């Protein structure tokens, strides 16, 4: 497997702590984080990079778990020998966020107080809580410095929170397709996804059996998200107005190709994601505001003590470029070293997954400058 | 009621015809159109204007049905004495489209072959079929000429179809926030709305009882549409990130204001719209392509034999300005008289309902020029 990190294994770190959450509740003990690492830590422990994932991502960012895996990890284009996050040079860590369902403590985990799955007894968490949990892992791995924290979408929010919360640890942050606070449009879209699930009688207020999830509701909720990750241009390129070849155009249930694709994608999603985790993460996205618990955004951003590199995509209408630009403007006003690139891409919010070649050279140059500074 | 057309009544014209549809099926007999008229026809029968409505609109465009009505017709800002569609000068006709539920033949009507409501036996219709049915009404009213056909969104599609189908009848068309063909993004959004309804067990493949409609599904379907009619900017203005005062921020079911608003609006919609009609009209929107049954768009547009006046709105992401501009460019290439205005508005697709004052002076000038030409 050329340029691949090869076969990798998800590891688990379990902490005997009760993590204080922004809500005032405690999470744990135990608190488990699933994570993967790629590459080797150097002797000066100065080459660690934390990769943070988006809504439905997980710890498996690169390589394969078995040679037969159909697909590699979600950012395999970015991580590996000779790639921008070069495993010959860097030690890469990616951990599944709390609240998710990829091995870290989330609504499917056992609530130690009841010995039953949390389900809706899981506390509402914020992105800041995810980052606090990650800090436990980074400490556990003996990393007192991170060369960078890099991620797209919800991953960008985590990168930003790392800069604000742990300025003594991070030497740079790279938020891609991010935002300083979720807009009402993005919240409204998440509300549709939520309602699609709430409307499914199988959801049972979160008490569905794992083998009988609210499949229709989750598939529709995913489809809402999916549309917001794409763009008019990318859908035109991929589907245009083609009508499904097997349907009659005047059949009431006849589908356009775009429609069939969304349905197919939504149904695949059911097998790989837990419905309650999907809802908890949607909530965390909605609640995201870097100014949370600070007087304002300036006060939050003034804590950042490292260079930041921002990317936004021209066709991203979920977190449009303007939202990154607001943050960049504020950082400049605060005299923070900041670099921003608006990348011309037709692939909407998902551009960070689909066209990395458009921004990886800029990341390589940035990391090279950091390493020599 | 100053500047109002006052108390109006919906009228019904029933035709003993079987209308041939684009699908090859026949609709009728009988075929009924609900309509309202405002103002008086002049002796030369040269002052008639047809107003065409959007997805969930109806024949009631202006005035009130009773003095106690909470709201006037849907385009009351535009229609009345001294307004841009001046009832002191023009004879205004607005008819409910076929396939809808506002009195014209639609899925709630009685199928003459079974003596039971059509429900899903109603044929799939296209915007072109709606216009053919309107032509029956216009003939019935003795109007052999329309000064203009004007409408927004699906109304713009009808205006365009009038120009293409009946060049001998229309003296101008005014498509507002329209498109020459529905984009895959718009289709994808309609697919979400559809699926929201299909997922509701009360839908019963269209065989719900009128008193037990699939309320949850329809409310969610409407919310999908609603979001696409708004814009990031308008939601920021109206809601920002305000959290519902009565909910706790860390309640799993706590709502942002924007979320509560969408839910409230969706629930109100249930009482005024039939679910199957909503689905049939979504289908008609998806199928819309002015080039349908022509070799291409140029061939369709070459049939237009009158001036056209186009408006698009800067923040409309459902039918973005580019889609109107494509049509305007084609019309210019064909040497058709065409006027286009990109209106700067924060209210998204719904700007045609919310900020008419931004474009009505341009319509007045256009109509004045027409009347004297």
XYZ file of C-alpha atoms in Angstrom, chain A residues 182-338:
157
model
C -23.002 28.172 14.282
C -25.432 30.296 12.266
C -29.216 30.104 12.618
C -29.327 28.597 9.093
C -27.082 25.724 10.185
C -29.111 25.305 13.370
C -32.326 25.249 11.326
C -30.942 22.477 9.119
C -29.922 20.472 12.184
C -33.408 21.035 13.571
C -34.856 19.376 10.462
C -32.552 16.392 10.923
C -33.552 16.166 14.575
C -37.255 16.360 13.795
C -36.915 13.663 11.128
C -35.655 11.337 13.868
C -38.117 12.474 16.540
C -40.939 11.755 14.050
C -39.858 8.147 13.634
C -41.988 5.959 15.934
C -39.023 3.585 16.282
C -36.972 6.298 17.948
C -38.971 5.884 21.196
C -37.367 8.943 22.802
C -33.966 7.363 22.387
C -34.930 3.994 23.841
C -34.803 2.081 20.557
C -33.121 -1.298 20.544
C -29.728 -1.152 18.806
C -30.940 -3.828 16.389
C -34.074 -1.779 15.616
C -32.890 1.772 15.181
C -35.180 4.476 13.782
C -33.772 3.779 10.343
C -36.144 5.926 8.279
C -35.704 8.898 10.556
C -31.930 8.614 10.738
C -31.601 8.158 6.968
C -33.673 11.300 6.414
C -31.734 13.214 9.077
C -28.503 12.223 7.403
C -29.872 13.305 4.013
C -30.565 16.789 5.426
C -26.948 17.021 6.559
C -25.709 15.549 3.317
C -27.407 18.238 1.218
C -25.865 20.953 3.347
C -22.385 19.495 2.768
C -22.811 19.635 -1.022
C -23.346 22.555 -3.345
C -25.543 23.465 -6.261
C -22.480 23.209 -8.482
C -21.373 19.789 -7.245
C -24.900 18.392 -7.609
C -25.096 19.820 -11.116
C -21.800 18.157 -11.967
C -22.738 14.843 -10.445
C -26.443 14.480 -11.211
C -27.802 17.369 -13.230
C -31.513 16.783 -13.791
C -31.108 13.142 -14.810
C -34.148 11.074 -13.995
C -33.636 7.577 -12.664
C -33.476 5.251 -15.648
C -35.620 2.662 -13.948
C -38.475 5.025 -13.023
C -41.144 6.565 -15.198
C -41.018 10.350 -15.208
C -44.722 10.552 -14.503
C -44.695 7.942 -11.738
C -45.692 9.551 -8.481
C -42.819 7.691 -6.779
C -40.369 8.191 -9.656
C -37.019 9.650 -8.578
C -34.393 11.921 -9.966
C -30.858 10.549 -9.660
C -29.996 13.082 -6.948
C -32.950 11.837 -4.938
C -31.995 8.180 -5.303
C -28.413 8.981 -4.300
C -29.470 10.775 -1.123
C -31.723 7.903 -0.184
C -29.004 5.331 -0.846
C -26.453 7.286 1.146
C -28.885 7.785 4.012
C -29.609 4.070 4.227
C -25.914 3.173 4.279
C -25.438 5.569 7.146
C -27.840 3.652 9.396
C -25.411 0.762 9.673
C -22.508 2.870 10.772
C -23.895 5.465 13.134
C -25.947 5.505 16.282
C -29.017 7.718 16.164
C -28.669 9.210 19.636
C -24.981 9.993 19.007
C -26.019 11.751 15.783
C -28.451 13.869 17.816
C -25.983 14.698 20.611
C -23.371 15.825 18.116
C -25.930 17.918 16.221
C -26.707 19.603 19.524
C -23.006 20.238 20.199
C -22.720 21.808 16.733
C -25.711 24.046 17.376
C -24.367 25.198 20.733
C -20.959 26.041 19.306
C -19.843 29.597 19.946
C -16.194 30.372 20.613
C -17.331 33.250 22.838
C -19.166 30.834 25.164
C -18.317 31.674 28.781
C -16.196 34.658 27.691
C -17.321 38.264 27.589
C -17.164 38.199 23.791
C -15.309 36.639 20.868
C -12.370 39.030 21.223
C -11.774 37.914 24.795
C -11.859 34.258 23.722
C -9.536 34.789 20.772
C -7.112 36.921 22.765
C -6.133 33.735 24.613
C -4.723 32.212 21.416
C -0.934 32.318 21.516
C 0.082 30.631 18.259
C -0.140 31.132 14.517
C -3.365 29.980 12.899
C -3.987 28.921 9.318
C -7.573 29.173 8.046
C -9.193 27.742 4.952
C -12.681 28.364 3.602
C -14.295 27.124 0.394
C -16.048 29.337 -2.132
C -19.069 27.028 -2.537
C -19.544 26.218 1.173
C -22.998 27.535 2.077
C -23.206 25.717 5.430
C -20.279 27.572 7.019
C -19.742 30.170 4.308
C -16.291 31.814 3.905
C -17.551 34.979 5.564
C -17.738 33.101 8.869
C -14.054 32.144 8.737
C -13.220 35.639 7.557
C -14.891 37.164 10.614
C -12.568 35.144 12.830
C -9.511 36.019 10.765
C -10.402 39.697 10.961
C -10.788 39.527 14.728
C -7.449 37.698 15.104
C -5.706 40.302 12.965
C -7.228 43.070 15.064
C -5.752 41.312 18.092
C -2.325 41.218 16.351
C -2.305 37.419 16.254
C -0.296 35.780 13.457
C -2.950 34.498 11.066
